[in-house]
Short mmCIF file of C-alpha atoms in Angstrom, two decimals:
data_model
loop_
_atom_site.label_atom_id
_atom_site.label_comp_id
_atom_site.label_asym_id
_atom_site.label_seq_id
_atom_site.Cartn_x
_atom_site.Cartn_y
_atom_site.Cartn_z
CA MET B 1456 -12.71 26.30 2.38
CA SER B 1457 -10.07 23.51 2.74
CA ASP B 1458 -10.00 19.77 3.70
CA THR B 1459 -8.32 20.32 6.77
CA GLU B 1460 -11.01 23.55 7.47
CA ASP B 1461 -13.64 20.74 7.15
CA MET B 1462 -11.90 18.59 8.96
CA ASP B 1463 -13.54 17.88 12.92
CA GLU B 1464 -11.52 19.10 15.60
CA GLY B 1465 -8.73 16.16 16.10
CA ALA B 1466 -9.60 14.32 13.65
CA VAL B 1467 -5.79 12.63 12.01
CA ALA B 1468 -5.28 13.43 7.86
CA ILE B 1469 -4.51 9.95 6.57
CA GLU B 1470 -1.34 10.37 4.33
CA THR B 1471 -1.55 9.09 0.86
CA ALA B 1472 1.26 6.50 0.64
CA THR B 1473 3.65 5.94 -2.49
CA LEU B 1474 4.49 3.08 -3.65
CA PRO B 1475 7.99 1.32 -3.73
CA LEU B 1476 8.10 2.23 -7.34
CA ASP B 1477 6.57 5.81 -7.37
CA ALA B 1478 9.15 7.57 -9.27
CA TRP B 1479 9.95 5.14 -11.67
CA HIS B 1480 6.33 4.98 -12.81
CA ARG B 1481 6.10 8.55 -13.17
CA ALA B 1482 9.75 9.13 -14.97
CA LYS B 1483 7.28 6.78 -17.22
CA GLY B 1484 4.85 9.25 -17.76
CA ALA B 1485 2.15 7.16 -16.00
CA ARG B 1486 -0.87 9.39 -14.62
CA MET B 1487 -0.82 8.67 -11.06
CA VAL B 1488 -4.21 8.54 -9.04
CA GLU B 1489 -4.87 7.80 -5.39
CA PHE B 1490 -6.66 4.32 -4.99
CA ALA B 1491 -6.31 2.04 -1.88
CA GLY B 1492 -4.46 4.51 0.14
CA TYR B 1493 -1.59 4.68 -2.70
CA TRP B 1494 -0.53 6.77 -5.11
CA MET B 1495 -1.09 3.94 -8.05
CA PRO B 1496 -0.46 4.51 -11.91
CA ILE B 1497 -3.95 4.32 -13.35
CA GLN B 1498 -2.44 4.42 -17.26
CA TYR B 1499 0.52 5.36 -19.30
CA GLU B 1500 -0.14 5.53 -22.93
CA GLY B 1501 -3.73 4.97 -22.88
CA ILE B 1502 -5.99 2.29 -21.24
CA MET B 1503 -6.95 0.69 -24.86
CA ALA B 1504 -4.11 0.65 -26.04
CA GLU B 1505 -2.54 -1.54 -22.60
CA HIS B 1506 -5.25 -3.34 -22.18
CA LEU B 1507 -5.06 -4.99 -26.27
CA TRP B 1508 -0.53 -5.28 -25.36
CA THR B 1509 -1.53 -7.28 -22.56
CA ARG B 1510 -3.51 -9.70 -24.38
CA GLU B 1511 -1.16 -9.79 -27.39
CA ASN B 1512 2.13 -9.65 -25.30
CA ALA B 1513 3.45 -8.88 -21.71
CA GLY B 1514 1.96 -6.09 -19.54
CA LEU B 1515 4.42 -5.63 -16.54
CA PHE B 1516 1.55 -4.47 -13.33
CA ASP B 1517 2.67 -3.07 -10.17
CA VAL B 1518 0.62 -4.27 -7.17
CA SER B 1519 2.61 -3.60 -4.46
CA HIS B 1520 -0.14 -1.82 -2.32
CA MET B 1521 -1.77 -5.11 -2.18
CA GLY B 1522 -0.38 -7.18 1.71
CA GLN B 1523 1.88 -10.27 1.22
CA LEU B 1524 1.30 -11.93 4.97
CA ASN B 1525 3.29 -14.87 6.46
CA LEU B 1526 1.63 -17.64 8.48
CA SER B 1527 3.36 -20.04 10.75
CA GLY B 1528 3.01 -22.08 13.59
CA ASP B 1529 2.03 -25.50 14.95
CA GLY B 1530 -1.73 -25.78 13.97
CA VAL B 1531 -1.54 -23.34 11.17
CA VAL B 1532 -3.48 -25.58 9.02
CA GLU B 1533 -6.32 -25.61 11.28
CA ALA B 1534 -6.14 -22.23 12.06
CA LEU B 1535 -6.52 -21.47 8.85
CA GLU B 1536 -9.67 -23.56 8.13
CA ALA B 1537 -11.57 -22.37 10.56
CA LEU B 1538 -11.46 -18.47 9.11
CA VAL B 1539 -11.81 -19.86 5.45
CA PRO B 1540 -13.57 -22.42 3.41
CA GLY B 1541 -10.65 -23.42 1.51
CA ASP B 1542 -8.74 -27.14 1.62
CA ILE B 1543 -5.71 -25.87 3.28
CA ALA B 1544 -5.31 -29.16 4.48
CA GLY B 1545 -5.04 -31.22 1.18
CA LEU B 1546 -2.58 -27.67 -0.34
CA LYS B 1547 0.68 -29.44 -1.33
CA PRO B 1548 3.79 -27.72 -0.66
CA GLY B 1549 4.30 -25.42 -3.88
CA ARG B 1550 0.70 -24.85 -4.78
CA MET B 1551 -1.68 -22.14 -4.14
CA ARG B 1552 -5.46 -21.66 -3.88
CA TYR B 1553 -8.15 -18.80 -3.75
CA SER B 1554 -9.93 -19.02 -0.89
CA LEU B 1555 -12.15 -16.42 0.92
CA LEU B 1556 -12.28 -14.82 4.28
CA LEU B 1557 -15.49 -14.75 5.48
CA ALA B 1558 -16.72 -13.07 8.96
CA GLU B 1559 -18.94 -15.09 11.35
CA ASP B 1560 -21.94 -14.55 9.37
CA GLY B 1561 -20.46 -16.06 6.25
CA GLY B 1562 -20.08 -12.64 4.83
CA ILE B 1563 -16.79 -12.02 2.68
CA LEU B 1564 -14.38 -9.70 4.24
CA ASP B 1565 -11.40 -10.00 1.59
CA ASP B 1566 -10.54 -12.55 -1.11
CA LEU B 1567 -7.33 -13.82 -1.38
CA MET B 1568 -4.69 -16.05 -2.89
CA ILE B 1569 -2.60 -18.63 -0.74
CA THR B 1570 0.44 -20.39 -0.76
CA ASN B 1571 2.09 -23.66 -0.06
CA GLU B 1572 5.30 -22.49 0.87
CA GLY B 1573 6.75 -25.90 3.13
CA ASP B 1574 7.36 -24.13 5.72
CA ARG B 1575 5.01 -21.28 6.54
CA PHE B 1576 1.36 -19.82 4.84
CA GLY B 1577 2.25 -17.24 2.33
CA ILE B 1578 -1.32 -15.31 1.97
CA VAL B 1579 -1.94 -12.34 -0.56
CA VAL B 1580 -5.00 -9.59 0.38
CA ASN B 1581 -6.44 -6.65 -1.36
CA GLY B 1582 -4.68 -3.21 -0.89
CA ALA B 1583 -7.40 -1.74 0.21
CA VAL B 1584 -8.63 -3.79 3.11
CA LYS B 1585 -5.06 -5.44 4.01
CA TRP B 1586 -4.95 -3.58 7.85
CA ASP B 1587 -8.33 -5.19 8.38
CA ASP B 1588 -7.21 -8.64 7.18
CA ILE B 1589 -4.48 -8.24 9.62
CA ALA B 1590 -6.40 -7.13 12.88
CA HIS B 1591 -9.04 -9.67 12.00
CA LEU B 1592 -5.89 -12.10 11.33
CA ARG B 1593 -4.22 -11.36 14.66
CA GLU B 1594 -7.50 -11.47 16.92
CA HIS B 1595 -8.86 -14.85 15.53
CA LEU B 1596 -5.58 -16.79 14.63
CA PRO B 1597 -4.22 -18.38 18.40
CA ASP B 1598 -1.09 -17.08 20.24
CA GLN B 1599 0.94 -19.81 18.55
CA ILE B 1600 0.41 -18.87 15.35
CA THR B 1601 3.09 -16.35 13.91
CA LEU B 1602 2.13 -13.64 11.66
CA ASN B 1603 4.60 -11.80 9.32
CA HIS B 1604 3.55 -8.68 7.27
CA LEU B 1605 5.69 -8.62 4.71
CA ASP B 1606 6.31 -4.30 4.09
CA GLU B 1607 9.42 -4.53 2.79
CA GLN B 1608 8.61 -6.56 0.01
CA GLY B 1609 7.23 -5.48 -3.41
CA LEU B 1610 4.80 -7.23 -5.84
CA LEU B 1611 4.73 -6.87 -9.90
CA ALA B 1612 2.60 -8.70 -12.35
CA LEU B 1613 3.84 -9.72 -15.50
CA GLN B 1614 0.61 -11.41 -17.94
CA GLY B 1615 0.13 -11.70 -21.18
CA PRO B 1616 0.70 -14.68 -23.48
CA LYS B 1617 4.62 -13.50 -24.33
CA ALA B 1618 5.10 -13.26 -20.18
CA ALA B 1619 6.52 -17.05 -19.95
CA GLU B 1620 8.75 -16.06 -22.71
CA ALA B 1621 10.27 -13.17 -21.26
CA LEU B 1622 10.54 -14.00 -17.78
CA THR B 1623 12.26 -16.85 -18.39
CA THR B 1624 15.28 -14.64 -19.83
CA LEU B 1625 15.72 -13.41 -16.23
CA VAL B 1626 14.68 -16.54 -14.05
CA PRO B 1627 14.56 -20.05 -15.46
CA ALA B 1628 12.25 -21.14 -12.84
CA ALA B 1629 9.73 -20.11 -14.04
CA ALA B 1630 9.72 -22.19 -16.77
CA ASP B 1631 9.12 -25.42 -14.75
CA LEU B 1632 5.31 -23.44 -13.20
CA VAL B 1633 2.11 -24.01 -14.08
CA PHE B 1634 -0.76 -22.30 -13.23
CA MET B 1635 -1.36 -22.03 -8.89
CA GLN B 1636 1.86 -23.25 -8.80
CA PHE B 1637 4.50 -21.25 -6.63
CA VAL B 1638 8.27 -21.52 -6.48
CA ARG B 1639 11.10 -19.47 -4.59
CA ALA B 1640 14.31 -18.08 -6.87
CA THR B 1641 17.20 -16.44 -6.74
CA TRP B 1642 17.50 -12.81 -9.01
CA GLN B 1643 20.91 -10.89 -8.94
CA GLY B 1644 21.35 -12.13 -5.48
CA HIS B 1645 17.92 -11.35 -4.19
CA GLU B 1646 15.33 -13.80 -2.74
CA ILE B 1647 12.17 -13.88 -4.76
CA GLY B 1648 9.08 -15.73 -4.70
CA LEU B 1649 7.32 -16.91 -7.56
CA SER B 1650 3.85 -17.76 -8.82
CA ARG B 1651 2.44 -18.82 -11.95
CA SER B 1652 -1.17 -16.77 -11.92
CA GLY B 1653 -2.24 -13.32 -11.63
CA TYR B 1654 -5.17 -11.48 -12.50
CA THR B 1655 -5.86 -10.45 -15.98
CA GLY B 1656 -7.08 -14.31 -17.54
CA GLU B 1657 -4.11 -14.50 -19.22
CA ASP B 1658 -1.10 -16.48 -19.00
CA GLY B 1659 1.47 -14.99 -16.36
CA PHE B 1660 3.15 -14.51 -12.68
CA GLU B 1661 3.13 -12.77 -10.14
CA ILE B 1662 6.94 -12.02 -8.03
CA SER B 1663 7.48 -11.27 -4.42
CA LEU B 1664 11.21 -9.33 -4.27
CA PRO B 1665 12.75 -6.48 -1.68
CA HIS B 1666 11.79 -3.44 -2.73
CA ALA B 1667 15.76 -2.72 -3.48
CA ALA B 1668 15.43 -4.71 -6.32
CA LEU B 1669 12.04 -3.72 -7.38
CA PRO B 1670 13.28 -0.96 -9.98
CA ALA B 1671 16.19 -2.58 -11.63
CA PHE B 1672 14.18 -6.15 -12.21
CA ALA B 1673 11.24 -3.74 -13.58
CA ASP B 1674 13.95 -2.10 -16.00
CA ALA B 1675 15.05 -5.64 -16.48
CA LEU B 1676 11.91 -6.69 -17.61
CA CYS B 1677 11.00 -3.50 -19.76
CA ALA B 1678 13.56 -3.47 -21.63
CA MET B 1679 12.67 -6.25 -24.12
CA GLU B 1680 10.53 -5.86 -26.59
CA ALA B 1681 7.51 -7.57 -25.84
CA VAL B 1682 7.25 -6.41 -22.48
CA LYS B 1683 5.24 -2.61 -21.44
CA PRO B 1684 4.54 -1.39 -17.83
CA ILE B 1685 0.35 -1.34 -17.39
CA GLY B 1686 -1.33 0.57 -15.26
CA LEU B 1687 -4.14 0.40 -12.82
CA GLY B 1688 -7.18 0.98 -15.97
CA ALA B 1689 -6.23 -1.78 -18.39
CA ARG B 1690 -5.69 -3.97 -14.92
CA ASP B 1691 -9.61 -3.55 -14.50
CA SER B 1692 -10.82 -4.43 -17.99
CA LEU B 1693 -8.89 -7.09 -18.32
CA ARG B 1694 -10.28 -8.67 -15.21
CA LEU B 1695 -13.61 -7.35 -15.93
CA GLU B 1696 -13.50 -9.41 -19.84
CA ALA B 1697 -12.03 -12.68 -17.41
CA GLY B 1698 -14.82 -12.75 -15.42
CA LEU B 1699 -13.01 -11.82 -11.91
CA PRO B 1700 -14.79 -10.09 -9.15
CA LEU B 1701 -13.03 -7.30 -7.27
CA TYR B 1702 -13.00 -7.05 -3.32
CA GLY B 1703 -14.82 -3.58 -2.44
CA HIS B 1704 -16.87 -3.64 -5.65
CA ASP B 1705 -18.40 -7.37 -6.37
CA LEU B 1706 -17.62 -8.68 -3.30
CA ASP B 1707 -17.89 -7.27 0.21
CA PRO B 1708 -19.33 -8.15 3.77
CA ALA B 1709 -22.76 -8.44 3.15
CA ILE B 1710 -22.18 -11.11 0.02
CA ASP B 1711 -21.41 -14.92 0.99
CA PRO B 1712 -19.76 -16.85 -1.62
CA VAL B 1713 -22.50 -18.72 -3.44
CA GLU B 1714 -23.50 -15.40 -4.33
CA GLY B 1715 -20.46 -14.17 -5.43
CA ASP B 1716 -21.29 -17.03 -7.83
CA LEU B 1717 -17.78 -19.00 -5.78
CA GLY B 1718 -18.76 -21.68 -5.10
CA PHE B 1719 -15.58 -23.55 -6.45
CA ALA B 1720 -13.91 -21.96 -3.45
CA ILE B 1721 -15.52 -24.30 -1.24
CA SER B 1722 -13.96 -27.71 -1.36
CA LYS B 1723 -15.97 -30.94 -1.22
CA ARG B 1724 -14.79 -32.11 2.70
CA ARG B 1725 -15.11 -28.68 3.51
CA ARG B 1726 -18.83 -28.62 1.88
CA GLU B 1727 -19.05 -32.37 3.83
CA GLU B 1728 -17.26 -30.98 7.76
CA GLY B 1729 -18.44 -27.39 7.59
CA GLY B 1730 -16.56 -25.65 10.00
CA PHE B 1731 -15.82 -22.32 8.80
CA PRO B 1732 -17.39 -18.96 9.23
CA GLY B 1733 -21.03 -18.65 8.44
CA ALA B 1734 -21.50 -22.45 7.32
CA ALA B 1735 -24.60 -23.38 8.01
CA ARG B 1736 -25.57 -20.37 6.13
CA ILE B 1737 -23.07 -20.69 3.13
CA LEU B 1738 -24.11 -24.92 2.94
CA GLY B 1739 -27.95 -24.01 2.85
CA HIS B 1740 -27.45 -21.71 -0.11
CA LEU B 1741 -25.62 -24.47 -1.79
CA ALA B 1742 -27.88 -27.14 -1.38
CA ASP B 1743 -31.01 -24.51 -1.85
CA GLY B 1744 -29.74 -21.97 -3.54
CA ALA B 1745 -29.16 -18.54 -2.60
CA PRO B 1746 -31.74 -15.94 -3.18
CA ARG B 1747 -29.62 -14.11 -5.50
CA LYS B 1748 -26.31 -14.28 -7.45
CA ARG B 1749 -23.59 -12.77 -9.80
CA VAL B 1750 -23.48 -12.54 -13.65
CA GLY B 1751 -22.65 -11.38 -16.05
CA LEU B 1752 -24.48 -9.45 -18.48
CA SER B 1753 -24.00 -7.81 -22.20
CA VAL B 1754 -24.92 -4.90 -22.78
CA ASP B 1755 -26.92 -3.64 -25.43
CA GLY B 1756 -25.12 -0.79 -27.86
CA LYS B 1757 -22.26 1.22 -27.29
CA MET B 1758 -23.06 3.63 -23.77
CA PRO B 1759 -21.19 1.34 -20.92
CA VAL B 1760 -23.30 1.04 -17.88
CA ARG B 1761 -21.09 1.18 -15.02
CA GLU B 1762 -20.89 0.59 -10.73
CA GLY B 1763 -24.56 1.35 -9.12
CA ALA B 1764 -26.54 0.80 -11.66
CA LYS B 1765 -30.72 -0.78 -11.07
CA ILE B 1766 -31.44 -3.42 -12.71
CA PHE B 1767 -34.88 -3.70 -13.90
CA ASP B 1768 -36.94 -6.75 -14.88
CA GLY B 1769 -39.81 -5.07 -17.10
CA GLU B 1770 -40.85 -2.30 -14.26
CA GLU B 1771 -39.32 -4.14 -11.49
CA GLU B 1772 -35.92 -2.91 -9.64
CA VAL B 1773 -34.30 -6.40 -9.51
CA GLY B 1774 -30.14 -5.79 -8.44
CA VAL B 1775 -27.68 -3.84 -9.32
CA ILE B 1776 -24.31 -3.56 -11.63
CA THR B 1777 -21.38 -4.30 -9.42
CA SER B 1778 -18.62 -3.38 -12.28
CA GLY B 1779 -18.92 -2.71 -15.50
CA GLY B 1780 -17.30 -0.74 -18.53
CA PHE B 1781 -16.47 -0.77 -22.19
CA ALA B 1782 -14.44 -4.13 -23.20
CA PRO B 1783 -11.78 -3.78 -25.81
CA SER B 1784 -11.22 -7.42 -26.45
CA VAL B 1785 -14.81 -7.94 -26.80
CA GLY B 1786 -15.49 -4.39 -29.02
CA ALA B 1787 -18.88 -4.14 -26.31
CA PRO B 1788 -19.33 -2.95 -22.94
CA ILE B 1789 -20.27 -5.08 -20.84
CA ALA B 1790 -21.14 -5.89 -17.28
CA MET B 1791 -21.30 -7.24 -13.63
CA GLY B 1792 -24.14 -7.51 -11.37
CA TYR B 1793 -26.40 -9.26 -8.79
CA VAL B 1794 -29.54 -10.97 -9.68
CA PRO B 1795 -32.27 -12.75 -8.20
CA THR B 1796 -31.31 -16.50 -8.75
CA GLY B 1797 -34.61 -16.96 -10.77
CA LEU B 1798 -33.21 -14.49 -13.31
CA SER B 1799 -29.45 -15.50 -13.53
CA GLU B 1800 -30.02 -18.01 -16.67
CA VAL B 1801 -27.85 -17.29 -19.59
CA GLY B 1802 -29.89 -15.26 -21.88
CA THR B 1803 -32.59 -13.35 -19.48
CA ALA B 1804 -33.61 -10.25 -21.12
CA LEU B 1805 -33.27 -7.18 -17.85
CA ALA B 1806 -33.02 -3.91 -18.87
CA ALA B 1807 -30.06 -0.76 -16.67
CA GLU B 1808 -30.64 2.45 -15.97
CA VAL B 1809 -27.89 4.78 -17.49
CA ARG B 1810 -28.55 8.57 -16.68
CA GLY B 1811 -32.44 8.18 -16.46
CA LYS B 1812 -32.53 5.89 -19.26
CA ARG B 1813 -32.95 2.21 -19.97
CA VAL B 1814 -30.26 0.18 -21.35
CA ALA B 1815 -30.76 -3.83 -22.34
CA VAL B 1816 -28.58 -5.94 -21.11
CA THR B 1817 -28.71 -9.86 -21.43
CA VAL B 1818 -27.56 -12.47 -18.81
CA ALA B 1819 -23.81 -13.79 -20.13
CA SER B 1820 -21.90 -16.32 -19.72
CA THR B 1821 -18.26 -15.94 -18.39
CA PRO B 1822 -15.64 -15.46 -18.74
CA PHE B 1823 -15.97 -12.97 -21.61
CA VAL B 1824 -12.53 -13.57 -23.01
CA PRO B 1825 -11.08 -17.67 -22.27
CA HIS B 1826 -8.81 -17.74 -19.83
CA LYS B 1827 -5.46 -19.04 -20.65
CA TYR B 1828 -3.91 -20.47 -17.63
CA VAL B 1829 -1.46 -22.78 -18.38
CA ARG B 1830 -2.49 -25.87 -16.90
CA LYS B 1831 -0.72 -29.49 -15.85
CA THR B 1832 -1.69 -32.29 -18.56
CA GLY B 1833 -0.77 -35.38 -19.01
CA ALA B 1834 -0.22 -37.61 -16.11
#
């Protein structure tokens, strides 16, 4: 029986979308898989090789499936602060901030990056939930706020210790940025948005540019000896080593920012003033501790512990793995998961169940591999 034969009468099949660089990826030999509603490159020459290349050189990721939005209008700061716990009022032009779109009860609807672009705020949201995010924003933003979905813009990420040297040859303005800064620039007549940020723990950049410019820009980067295209598989192992949560896996609407170990995303002023969704729950957890917490876990032996594996304290089931796999730079399996806060101290010995067997795991500090962000120094 085909998939279509098994569908309810009247159901509408949702077609998997293609990225603007789909043909480019296939020409490079990428293995394409369905992810977040798109055909995405999962790997080119292999996840291990691509992971280590990015840690030592510069990896080019296509993240055009993510949603790029702009918000503008009178009162946009107040409107945003009514939906996220971040200090948007204190975000200076040219700076960006990690924040969280919250449900009414404080559960996390998405994690996102917010940039003060001067005359507007740019927001990058996860591809898998971008349509839900847009609907939520349209429902809750005041009428005077204009929301634009930049669906004609692609998004590339260049990550690794050689990213700055490579990108600066094409866009000299890249050299002037430090971590979490943004600038507009031009490349071959195309306006691009450039931020020094990323999702691998490495120094790197995210570049927003029109679809029409994507193939030539990707070709220009990959013509450099230091740059190779990298797939989703290595992106996942890199972010896991960096201790960065993946929405839909480590974060979801049942988890609040304190449980997700993202209390840093709530500034001092917002903690004092509240005024964001779920403030009572979240501020209560900040003051008294949450019942559970996201932690890193080192894994004994070579067997990877995957998402969904149950976590045990002795014979008692106490939590669940939300991300896990082999970490090429660590040389061993690692994982993240949720455990009761009383069991979240680094060094706590627990076990995870894999195919009916118990595997010893230990609560570990994150990141597993130190972040290498380039931050502002001096005065």
